[in-house]
Short mmCIF file of C-alpha atoms in Angstrom, two decimals:
data_model
loop_
_atom_site.label_atom_id
_atom_site.label_comp_id
_atom_site.label_asym_id
_atom_site.label_seq_id
_atom_site.Cartn_x
_atom_site.Cartn_y
_atom_site.Cartn_z
CA TYR A 1 33.22 153.23 -111.87
CA GLU A 2 35.73 155.90 -112.91
CA GLU A 3 35.00 158.00 -109.81
CA TYR A 4 35.56 155.13 -107.39
CA ASN A 5 38.42 153.57 -109.30
CA TYR A 6 40.35 156.84 -109.08
CA TYR A 7 40.68 156.19 -105.33
CA ASN A 8 40.87 152.38 -105.53
CA LYS A 9 44.40 151.23 -104.70
CA ASN A 10 44.08 147.56 -105.55
CA GLN A 11 45.72 148.22 -108.92
CA ASP A 12 49.03 147.29 -110.52
CA LEU A 13 49.74 151.00 -110.90
CA TYR A 14 47.99 154.09 -109.60
CA THR A 15 48.87 157.75 -109.01
CA ASN A 16 48.76 159.26 -105.52
CA PHE A 17 47.15 162.71 -105.67
CA ILE A 18 49.18 164.05 -102.73
CA ASP A 19 52.66 163.67 -104.22
CA GLY A 20 51.78 162.83 -107.85
CA LYS A 21 53.93 159.68 -107.79
CA GLU A 22 52.99 156.19 -108.94
CA TYR A 23 52.51 153.28 -106.55
CA SER A 24 51.35 149.67 -106.76
CA ASN A 25 49.27 147.12 -104.88
CA GLU A 26 52.45 145.08 -104.62
CA LEU A 27 54.94 146.51 -102.14
CA LEU A 28 58.56 145.49 -102.60
CA LEU A 29 60.96 145.28 -99.70
CA LYS A 30 63.23 147.93 -101.22
CA ASP A 31 60.29 150.39 -101.31
CA SER A 32 59.26 149.76 -97.71
CA ILE A 33 60.19 151.42 -94.41
CA LEU A 34 61.45 148.13 -92.96
CA ASN A 35 64.88 147.78 -91.43
CA GLU A 36 67.10 145.32 -93.25
CA ASN A 37 66.49 142.11 -91.37
CA ASP A 38 67.97 138.73 -92.27
CA LEU A 39 65.21 137.02 -90.28
CA LEU A 40 62.63 138.01 -92.91
CA ASN A 41 64.54 135.95 -95.47
CA LEU A 42 63.61 138.06 -98.50
CA ASN A 43 65.78 139.42 -101.27
CA LYS A 44 65.69 143.18 -101.69
CA GLU A 45 63.50 142.94 -104.79
CA ASP A 46 61.04 140.53 -103.22
CA SER A 47 57.39 141.36 -102.73
CA LEU A 48 55.87 141.66 -99.27
CA THR A 49 52.47 140.54 -100.57
CA GLY A 50 51.41 137.26 -98.98
CA ILE A 51 54.50 136.84 -96.79
CA PHE A 52 52.19 135.84 -93.92
CA LYS A 53 49.94 133.61 -95.97
CA ASP A 54 48.50 130.80 -93.81
CA LYS A 55 49.91 132.28 -90.59
CA ASN A 56 47.50 133.04 -87.74
CA LEU A 57 46.46 136.60 -86.85
CA VAL A 58 45.97 137.98 -83.35
CA LEU A 59 44.42 141.42 -83.93
CA VAL A 60 44.22 143.37 -80.65
CA HIS A 61 41.97 146.41 -80.29
CA LEU A 62 43.37 148.71 -77.58
CA GLU A 63 41.11 151.17 -75.77
CA SER A 64 41.90 154.93 -75.67
CA LEU A 65 45.69 154.75 -75.94
CA ASN A 66 47.28 158.05 -77.04
CA TYR A 67 50.76 158.16 -78.55
CA PHE A 68 51.69 161.23 -76.49
CA LEU A 69 52.00 158.96 -73.44
CA PHE A 70 55.17 157.59 -75.03
CA GLU A 71 56.54 161.11 -75.54
CA ILE A 72 56.54 161.83 -71.80
CA PRO A 73 59.67 160.10 -70.40
CA GLU A 74 58.21 159.56 -66.91
CA VAL A 75 55.16 157.81 -68.40
CA ARG A 76 56.98 155.88 -71.13
CA GLU A 77 59.32 154.23 -68.61
CA ARG A 78 56.29 152.52 -67.03
CA PHE A 79 55.56 150.74 -70.30
CA VAL A 80 58.37 148.32 -69.45
CA PHE A 81 57.22 145.43 -71.64
CA LEU A 82 55.94 147.57 -74.49
CA ASN A 83 59.27 149.34 -74.88
CA LYS A 84 60.93 145.96 -75.37
CA LEU A 85 58.20 144.79 -77.77
CA PHE A 86 58.51 147.94 -79.88
CA GLU A 87 62.14 147.03 -80.58
CA GLU A 88 60.93 143.85 -82.33
CA SER A 89 58.00 145.47 -84.14
CA VAL A 90 56.99 147.95 -86.80
CA VAL A 91 55.74 150.99 -84.85
CA PHE A 92 53.43 153.61 -86.40
CA GLU A 93 54.46 156.97 -84.93
CA ASN A 94 51.78 158.99 -86.72
CA TYR A 95 48.71 156.77 -86.43
CA TYR A 96 45.46 158.75 -86.22
CA THR A 97 41.90 157.88 -85.37
CA SER A 98 39.04 158.36 -87.82
CA VAL A 99 36.09 157.60 -85.53
CA GLY A 100 32.78 159.45 -85.46
CA MET A 101 29.56 158.94 -83.53
CA GLY A 102 30.19 155.19 -83.28
CA VAL A 103 33.53 155.78 -81.50
CA SER A 104 35.09 152.36 -80.69
CA SER A 105 32.78 150.54 -83.10
CA ASP A 106 33.74 153.00 -85.86
CA ALA A 107 37.37 152.01 -85.39
CA GLU A 108 36.35 148.35 -85.68
CA VAL A 109 34.43 149.07 -88.88
CA SER A 110 37.39 150.82 -90.51
CA VAL A 111 39.94 148.16 -89.53
CA LEU A 112 37.67 145.25 -90.46
CA THR A 113 36.20 146.66 -93.71
CA GLY A 114 38.68 149.31 -94.90
CA LEU A 115 35.87 151.89 -95.05
CA TYR A 116 35.30 155.18 -93.27
CA PRO A 117 32.08 155.41 -91.20
CA ASN A 118 30.12 158.57 -92.00
CA GLY A 119 30.76 160.12 -88.58
CA TYR A 120 27.20 161.10 -87.66
CA SER A 121 25.60 157.71 -86.98
CA THR A 122 26.47 154.18 -85.85
CA PHE A 123 27.21 151.90 -88.77
CA TYR A 124 26.73 148.65 -86.83
CA ARG A 125 23.07 149.64 -86.54
CA ASP A 126 22.59 151.52 -89.81
CA TYR A 127 23.81 148.78 -92.13
CA GLN A 128 20.63 146.73 -91.52
CA GLU A 129 18.47 149.39 -93.18
CA GLY A 130 20.45 149.16 -96.40
CA HIS A 131 21.01 145.39 -96.23
CA LEU A 132 24.66 146.06 -96.95
CA VAL A 133 27.02 143.25 -97.90
CA MET A 134 30.76 143.86 -98.14
CA ASP A 135 34.20 142.30 -97.87
CA THR A 136 35.64 142.19 -94.35
CA LEU A 137 38.86 140.84 -92.89
CA PRO A 138 36.98 137.96 -91.17
CA SER A 139 35.15 137.02 -94.38
CA LEU A 140 38.41 137.10 -96.36
CA PHE A 141 40.09 134.92 -93.74
CA ASN A 142 37.06 132.59 -93.75
CA ASN A 143 37.50 132.19 -97.51
CA ASN A 144 41.01 130.94 -96.77
CA ASP A 145 39.83 128.27 -94.30
CA TYR A 146 40.44 130.22 -91.09
CA LYS A 147 38.30 130.28 -87.99
CA THR A 148 37.55 133.86 -86.93
CA LYS A 149 36.32 135.03 -83.54
CA ALA A 150 35.82 138.27 -81.57
CA TYR A 151 36.12 138.82 -77.79
CA HIS A 152 34.82 141.80 -75.83
CA GLY A 153 33.96 142.31 -72.16
CA ASP A 154 30.74 144.28 -72.72
CA HIS A 155 27.13 143.24 -73.29
CA PRO A 156 26.61 141.56 -76.67
CA ARG A 157 23.90 144.03 -77.74
CA PHE A 158 26.17 147.04 -77.14
CA TYR A 159 26.68 148.73 -80.55
CA ASN A 160 24.59 145.85 -81.94
CA ARG A 161 27.75 143.75 -82.07
CA ASP A 162 25.98 140.43 -81.54
CA VAL A 163 24.03 140.98 -84.77
CA ALA A 164 26.63 142.88 -86.81
CA TYR A 165 29.45 140.42 -86.11
CA GLU A 166 27.44 137.56 -87.58
CA GLU A 167 25.54 139.28 -90.39
CA LEU A 168 27.91 141.98 -91.60
CA ILE A 169 31.45 141.30 -90.37
CA LYS A 170 31.05 137.52 -90.78
CA PHE A 171 33.03 136.13 -87.85
CA SER A 172 32.77 132.36 -88.25
CA GLU A 173 32.56 131.65 -84.50
CA ASP A 174 30.10 132.96 -81.88
CA TYR A 175 30.99 136.31 -80.30
CA TYR A 176 32.50 135.93 -76.80
CA SER A 177 30.96 138.68 -74.64
CA ILE A 178 30.41 139.37 -70.94
CA GLU A 179 27.67 136.71 -70.92
CA GLU A 180 30.23 134.02 -71.72
CA PHE A 181 32.65 135.39 -69.11
CA ALA A 182 29.83 135.16 -66.53
CA LYS A 183 29.10 131.54 -67.46
CA ARG A 184 32.81 130.74 -67.31
CA ASP A 185 32.88 131.92 -63.69
CA GLY A 186 29.75 129.95 -62.78
CA PHE A 187 27.11 132.73 -62.81
CA SER A 188 23.64 132.24 -64.23
CA SER A 189 23.13 135.95 -64.96
CA THR A 190 25.39 138.83 -65.99
CA SER A 191 23.87 141.10 -63.32
CA GLU A 192 25.01 138.71 -60.56
CA TYR A 193 28.40 138.46 -62.24
CA ILE A 194 28.81 142.26 -62.38
CA ARG A 195 27.87 142.64 -58.71
CA TRP A 196 30.52 140.08 -57.84
CA ARG A 197 33.10 141.86 -60.00
CA MET A 198 32.39 145.21 -58.37
CA GLN A 199 33.05 143.76 -54.94
CA GLY A 200 36.60 143.02 -56.02
CA TYR A 201 38.35 139.76 -56.92
CA SER A 202 41.89 138.53 -57.33
CA TYR A 203 43.69 137.53 -60.51
CA ASN A 204 47.10 136.01 -59.87
CA GLY A 205 47.36 138.01 -56.64
CA LEU A 206 46.30 141.33 -58.20
CA GLU A 207 43.12 142.79 -56.66
CA ILE A 208 40.80 143.99 -59.42
CA ASN A 209 37.58 145.93 -58.95
CA SER A 210 35.67 146.43 -62.21
CA SER A 211 32.31 145.78 -63.80
CA TRP A 212 34.15 144.36 -66.82
CA PRO A 213 36.25 141.19 -67.03
CA SER A 214 39.95 141.93 -67.14
CA GLU A 215 41.91 141.36 -70.33
CA PHE A 216 44.02 138.94 -68.29
CA GLU A 217 41.04 136.59 -68.39
CA MET A 218 40.29 137.42 -72.01
CA PHE A 219 43.69 136.22 -73.12
CA ASP A 220 43.25 133.04 -71.05
CA VAL A 221 40.07 132.38 -73.06
CA VAL A 222 41.82 133.17 -76.34
CA GLU A 223 44.55 130.66 -75.52
CA GLU A 224 41.96 128.00 -74.72
CA ASP A 225 40.17 128.67 -78.00
CA LYS A 226 43.34 128.44 -80.05
CA ILE A 227 43.68 124.83 -78.94
CA GLU A 228 40.00 124.08 -79.62
CA PHE A 229 40.10 125.59 -83.13
CA ASN A 230 42.49 122.95 -84.45
CA SER A 231 42.90 125.11 -87.57
CA LYS A 232 44.27 128.43 -88.78
CA TYR A 233 42.66 131.31 -86.95
CA MET A 234 42.10 135.05 -86.74
CA VAL A 235 41.22 136.14 -83.20
CA TYR A 236 40.09 139.64 -82.30
CA PRO A 237 40.35 140.41 -78.56
CA MET A 238 39.21 143.94 -77.66
CA PHE A 239 40.32 145.92 -74.62
CA LEU A 240 37.75 147.74 -72.52
CA THR A 241 39.13 148.38 -69.04
CA MET A 242 41.05 151.54 -70.01
CA HIS A 243 37.81 153.36 -70.79
CA THR A 244 36.97 156.89 -69.77
CA PRO A 245 36.61 157.98 -66.97
CA PHE A 246 39.49 155.56 -66.15
CA LEU A 247 38.12 154.30 -62.83
CA PHE A 248 39.15 150.64 -62.72
CA ASN A 249 42.92 150.74 -62.37
CA PRO A 250 44.12 148.21 -59.75
CA TYR A 251 47.35 150.21 -59.45
CA SER A 252 45.93 153.42 -58.01
CA ASN A 253 47.74 156.42 -56.57
CA GLN A 254 50.90 155.96 -58.63
CA GLU A 255 51.90 159.55 -58.84
CA TYR A 256 54.58 160.79 -61.23
CA GLU A 257 57.46 163.10 -60.57
CA ILE A 258 56.29 165.37 -63.36
CA GLU A 259 56.47 169.12 -63.03
CA ASN A 260 52.93 170.54 -62.80
CA TYR A 261 51.57 167.06 -61.99
CA GLN A 262 49.52 168.25 -59.03
CA GLN A 263 47.81 170.85 -61.22
CA LEU A 264 46.42 168.21 -63.61
CA ASN A 265 42.74 167.33 -63.60
CA SER A 266 41.93 164.14 -61.71
CA ILE A 267 40.77 162.35 -64.88
CA THR A 268 44.13 163.08 -66.53
CA LYS A 269 46.01 161.71 -63.51
CA ARG A 270 43.91 158.55 -63.63
CA TYR A 271 44.68 158.19 -67.33
CA LEU A 272 48.43 158.48 -66.82
CA GLU A 273 48.39 156.06 -63.90
CA TYR A 274 46.90 153.31 -66.07
CA ALA A 275 50.27 152.82 -67.82
CA LYS A 276 51.52 149.97 -65.61
CA TYR A 277 48.24 148.02 -65.83
CA ILE A 278 47.97 148.42 -69.60
CA ASP A 279 51.57 147.32 -70.01
CA GLU A 280 50.91 144.15 -68.01
CA LEU A 281 47.69 143.41 -69.90
CA ILE A 282 49.47 143.65 -73.24
CA GLU A 283 52.25 141.45 -71.88
CA SER A 284 49.62 138.88 -70.93
CA SER A 285 48.73 138.51 -74.61
CA LEU A 286 52.22 137.09 -75.16
CA PHE A 287 53.19 135.65 -71.76
CA ASN A 288 51.02 133.76 -69.28
CA PRO A 289 50.91 136.03 -66.19
CA LYS A 290 50.43 133.03 -63.87
CA THR A 291 53.34 130.94 -65.13
CA ASN A 292 55.37 133.48 -67.14
CA GLU A 293 55.47 130.91 -69.94
CA SER A 294 55.61 132.34 -73.44
CA ARG A 295 52.41 132.38 -75.48
CA ILE A 296 54.28 133.68 -78.52
CA ASP A 297 53.71 131.56 -81.60
CA SER A 298 56.15 132.08 -84.47
CA ASN A 299 53.37 130.95 -86.80
CA SER A 300 51.24 133.94 -85.72
CA VAL A 301 51.33 137.68 -86.36
CA TYR A 302 50.24 140.11 -83.65
CA VAL A 303 48.75 143.45 -84.70
CA PHE A 304 47.85 146.03 -82.05
CA TYR A 305 46.01 149.29 -82.64
CA SER A 306 44.16 151.81 -80.50
CA ASP A 307 40.65 152.81 -81.47
CA HIS A 308 40.95 156.48 -80.44
CA GLY A 309 42.52 158.76 -77.87
CA SER A 310 41.61 159.67 -74.32
CA GLY A 311 39.70 162.91 -74.98
CA ILE A 312 41.35 164.71 -72.05
CA LYS A 313 41.42 168.49 -72.49
CA ASN A 314 41.31 171.53 -70.22
CA GLY A 315 44.88 172.55 -70.99
CA ASP A 316 46.41 169.50 -69.33
CA LEU A 317 48.67 168.83 -72.31
CA ASN A 318 50.19 172.28 -71.75
CA LEU A 319 51.04 171.21 -68.21
CA LEU A 320 52.36 167.80 -69.20
CA PHE A 321 54.68 169.16 -71.88
CA ASP A 322 55.38 172.40 -70.01
CA ARG A 323 54.74 174.61 -73.03
CA GLU A 324 51.90 176.47 -74.71
CA ILE A 325 50.06 174.10 -77.05
CA SER A 326 47.59 175.59 -79.52
CA ILE A 327 44.04 174.24 -79.75
CA LEU A 328 44.77 172.66 -83.14
CA GLU A 329 47.97 170.98 -81.97
CA GLU A 330 46.08 169.71 -78.92
CA ARG A 331 43.40 168.20 -81.18
CA LYS A 332 46.11 166.59 -83.31
CA MET A 333 47.78 165.05 -80.25
CA LEU A 334 44.47 163.75 -78.90
CA GLN A 335 43.64 162.09 -82.25
CA GLN A 336 47.08 160.46 -82.47
CA SER A 337 46.93 156.92 -81.13
CA VAL A 338 49.08 153.78 -81.08
CA ALA A 339 49.55 150.94 -83.57
CA PHE A 340 52.27 148.36 -84.18
CA ILE A 341 52.85 145.00 -85.86
CA TYR A 342 54.79 142.21 -84.17
CA ALA A 343 55.71 139.23 -86.35
CA PRO A 344 57.81 136.89 -84.18
CA SER A 345 60.50 134.62 -85.53
CA GLU A 346 61.62 131.42 -83.82
CA GLU A 347 64.76 133.13 -82.51
CA ILE A 348 64.47 134.35 -78.91
CA ASP A 349 66.42 137.30 -77.52
CA PRO A 350 68.21 135.88 -74.45
CA ILE A 351 67.99 139.21 -72.58
CA THR A 352 64.32 140.11 -73.09
CA ASN A 353 63.03 136.55 -73.64
CA ILE A 354 60.97 137.97 -76.52
CA ASN A 355 61.07 136.35 -79.95
CA LYS A 356 62.91 138.57 -82.39
CA GLY A 357 60.70 140.26 -84.94
CA LEU A 358 60.66 139.41 -88.64
CA LEU A 359 59.55 142.96 -89.42
CA THR A 360 61.09 145.91 -87.61
CA GLY A 361 61.08 149.60 -88.31
CA THR A 362 59.39 152.92 -87.65
CA GLN A 363 56.65 154.38 -89.84
CA LYS A 364 56.78 158.16 -89.52
CA LEU A 365 54.18 158.88 -92.22
CA THR A 366 50.48 159.28 -91.46
CA ARG A 367 48.47 156.09 -91.15
CA GLY A 368 44.99 155.18 -89.90
CA HIS A 369 42.48 152.36 -89.53
CA VAL A 370 41.65 152.01 -93.25
CA ASP A 371 45.37 151.63 -93.95
CA LEU A 372 45.61 148.82 -91.42
CA TYR A 373 42.89 146.93 -93.33
CA ARG A 374 44.93 147.06 -96.54
CA THR A 375 48.18 146.24 -94.72
CA ILE A 376 46.79 143.09 -93.13
CA GLY A 377 45.02 142.02 -96.32
CA GLU A 378 48.15 142.34 -98.44
CA LEU A 379 50.60 140.81 -95.94
CA PHE A 380 48.31 137.76 -95.60
CA GLY A 381 47.54 137.61 -99.35
CA LEU A 382 43.78 137.84 -98.81
CA PHE A 383 42.60 140.13 -101.61
CA GLU A 384 40.99 138.94 -104.84
CA ASP A 385 41.00 140.62 -108.26
CA ASP A 386 37.67 142.33 -107.54
CA SER A 387 38.65 143.46 -104.03
CA PHE A 388 39.01 147.21 -103.64
CA TYR A 389 40.41 149.40 -100.89
CA PHE A 390 41.33 153.03 -100.38
CA GLY A 391 44.08 152.90 -97.77
CA VAL A 392 47.83 152.86 -98.32
CA HIS A 393 50.13 150.06 -97.24
CA GLY A 394 51.28 150.63 -93.67
CA LEU A 395 54.85 149.65 -94.50
CA SER A 396 55.20 151.78 -97.65
CA ASN A 397 56.59 155.26 -98.24
CA GLU A 398 53.33 156.39 -99.82
CA PRO A 399 51.71 159.52 -98.34
CA THR A 400 48.07 159.55 -97.33
CA PHE A 401 45.46 161.30 -95.18
CA VAL A 402 43.16 160.48 -92.27
CA ILE A 403 39.77 162.10 -91.73
CA ASP A 404 38.49 162.50 -88.18
CA ASN A 405 34.83 161.85 -88.89
CA ARG A 406 33.56 163.21 -85.60
CA ILE A 407 34.60 166.85 -85.93
CA GLN A 408 35.90 166.85 -89.53
CA ASP A 409 39.58 167.37 -88.82
CA LEU A 410 42.06 166.20 -91.41
CA VAL A 411 45.64 164.94 -91.18
CA ILE A 412 47.59 164.99 -94.48
CA ASP A 413 51.00 163.45 -94.94
CA ASN A 414 54.05 165.60 -95.55
CA ILE A 415 52.21 167.68 -98.15
CA ASP A 416 54.54 169.96 -100.14
CA ASN A 417 57.48 168.31 -98.30
CA ILE A 418 56.93 170.25 -95.07
CA GLY A 419 58.47 167.39 -93.09
CA GLU A 420 55.50 166.58 -90.83
CA PRO A 421 51.77 165.83 -91.11
CA LEU A 422 49.56 168.86 -91.79
CA PHE A 423 46.54 169.13 -89.50
CA ILE A 424 43.55 171.06 -90.91
CA SER A 425 40.02 171.79 -89.76
CA LEU A 426 37.68 171.05 -92.68
CA ARG A 427 35.10 173.28 -90.98
CA ASN A 428 37.46 176.25 -91.26
CA LEU A 429 40.32 175.80 -93.72
CA ASN A 430 42.12 178.81 -92.28
CA LYS A 431 42.78 176.75 -89.17
CA GLN A 432 45.79 174.49 -89.62
CA PHE A 433 48.88 173.25 -87.81
CA PRO A 434 51.64 174.03 -88.56
CA ASN A 435 50.39 177.39 -89.84
CA ILE A 436 52.42 177.67 -93.03
CA GLU A 437 51.55 178.25 -96.68
CA ILE A 438 51.09 175.07 -98.73
CA ASN A 439 51.33 175.14 -102.54
CA ASN A 440 48.89 172.41 -103.64
CA GLN A 441 46.69 172.40 -100.55
CA VAL A 442 43.40 173.34 -102.30
CA TYR A 443 43.83 170.64 -104.95
CA VAL A 444 44.53 167.92 -102.37
CA ILE A 445 41.68 168.95 -100.06
CA ASN A 446 39.20 168.96 -102.95
CA LYS A 447 40.26 165.42 -103.84
CA ILE A 448 39.74 164.36 -100.22
CA LYS A 449 36.30 166.02 -100.08
CA GLN A 450 35.26 164.14 -103.21
CA PHE A 451 36.51 160.89 -101.68
CA LYS A 452 34.50 161.58 -98.52
CA LYS A 453 31.29 161.96 -100.58
CA LEU A 454 31.92 158.72 -102.44
CA SER A 455 32.86 156.95 -99.20
CA ASP A 456 29.63 158.00 -97.47
CA LEU A 457 27.58 156.86 -100.47
CA LEU A 458 29.01 153.34 -100.11
CA LEU A 459 27.43 153.11 -96.66
CA ILE A 460 23.92 154.29 -97.51
CA ASP A 461 23.22 152.72 -100.92
CA ASP A 462 23.39 148.94 -100.88
CA SER A 463 23.93 148.75 -104.66
CA VAL A 464 27.10 150.89 -104.87
CA TYR A 465 29.51 148.42 -103.25
CA SER A 466 28.31 145.43 -105.26
CA ASP A 467 28.03 147.41 -108.51
CA PHE A 468 31.61 148.61 -108.22
CA LYS A 469 32.85 145.03 -107.66
CA LYS A 470 30.86 143.90 -110.71
CA ALA A 471 32.34 146.73 -112.76
CA ILE A 472 35.86 145.74 -111.69
CA ASN A 473 35.20 142.16 -112.82
CA LEU A 474 33.82 143.32 -116.18
CA ARG A 475 37.02 145.24 -116.87
CA LYS A 476 39.44 142.48 -115.93
#
C-alpha cells in the first residue's frame, strides 16, 4: 500500500518528487494555466473539480499527428480550422506518447484507464489471462448514468477491441466497427464493402479512395447516435485514415514551397500533404460538411489527442527545419504529439462562427495519456474515494514525466528549472537532450524506475489493483 500510495495522486495533499512541492487532487483556478476567462464563471479561488459534471464528452482519438507539423509555418497554415479552434481551447504544447508494442491500442489503454501498458505486449489481449478488472473512463461515466460508445473504422477483432471494449473497458453500447459501416451502406459482407471503397466513392463531392470508412461518415454516425441515446453520453470516435504509410489522402500532390522539399522521402511528403484532409475531418466533428451547420453543443466537451507520432526518420526533420537535429532531439520530436480540450460556451464568435471556449490557455509543461485520464476524470467529477491515478492534472502547473514504453525513452518536466523538458534514454543514461548537467537527476530517475516496476505489476497480477483499492478504503 505504501509503495503504490507514494505515487497515487488522488489525495488531498501529496508531494511531487520532481520539484519537491505539494499538490492536491483539487485544482483551483488560481493554480491552473488557464487564461482568465469570464465565460467560465468561476471565482479565482474556485475549484475546477466537477465543473463539467453531467456534460457530455466527445473524446476524439487522432491517428499519428505530430506536433512538429504546427512548427513548420507552411504546414501549419493548411490547418485552417484547427488554428481557429486552438484559439478557443487549451492546447498541450508538450504532449508525448507513451505507447509500446500495442501502439494505437496502448494509447487507448492509457487514456481510458490511466495506466501505462508494459511496452512489450498488447494489453487488450493480455488482460484476459489475468482476468483483470479496473476502473475506466467508460465505467466511471456509466456509474453516472451516461451511455458510452466507441467508433473505429477497422475490423472489430483488430487488437481484440470487440472483446476488450465490452469486458475490460466497459463501454455500455456495442462497438461500431467497419462491419457496421458496411451494413450502413447496404453491404452484406465487409470484403464486398472494402472492394467498393477501394474503387473510389464520393462524399459531399470529395473523391475518396480508401479501404477504411472516412471520418466524415464516422461523425455522421456519431450525430445520429447522439439523438438515439436520449441521455448523457460519452462517445469515442477514433481516426484511422491518417495511418502509415499515408496512402489514402484525397488531396494528393499538394506540394509545399519548403526549402529542401524535393529531397524529402516520399512517405514524409505524403505525411505533410495530409494536413488539409485532417483539418477538414476534424472540422466535420463540429460542423456538418454537407450543410455547414454547427454540430457544436455547449453542453458537451470535446477532447482531442493523438495516439503517437508518424515515425518518419531518415534525416527528414533536418531537411524540414533546415538545421542539424541530433538523434535524441529527433526521437523527442517524433514522440511529441497533439492534444487539446475544447469546452464551448453558448457565445459564438461572429468572425469564425466557432463557439467561444470556456477554457483557454497553453500548457507548456510535459503531459501524456495517463494525465489526460486524470484531467477528464476530475473535470467531470467522476472519481470516488477509492479511485487512484498516477497522472497530473493537465491544467495544473505540476511537473511530471512520460515514459515511451516502446524504446524506454523518458521525458521529464523542467527538472532543475532548465526551462524545457529533459529527454533521456533509459537504456543509456549518458544520452540526453539537452546535454546539460542536472543536479537531482539520479534521484528522480530512480523514482521513475520504481514507478515503472509497480505499474507493470498492476497489469500482470490481477490481485494488485483490487487489493490497493481495498487498502485505500480501509484507511479512509
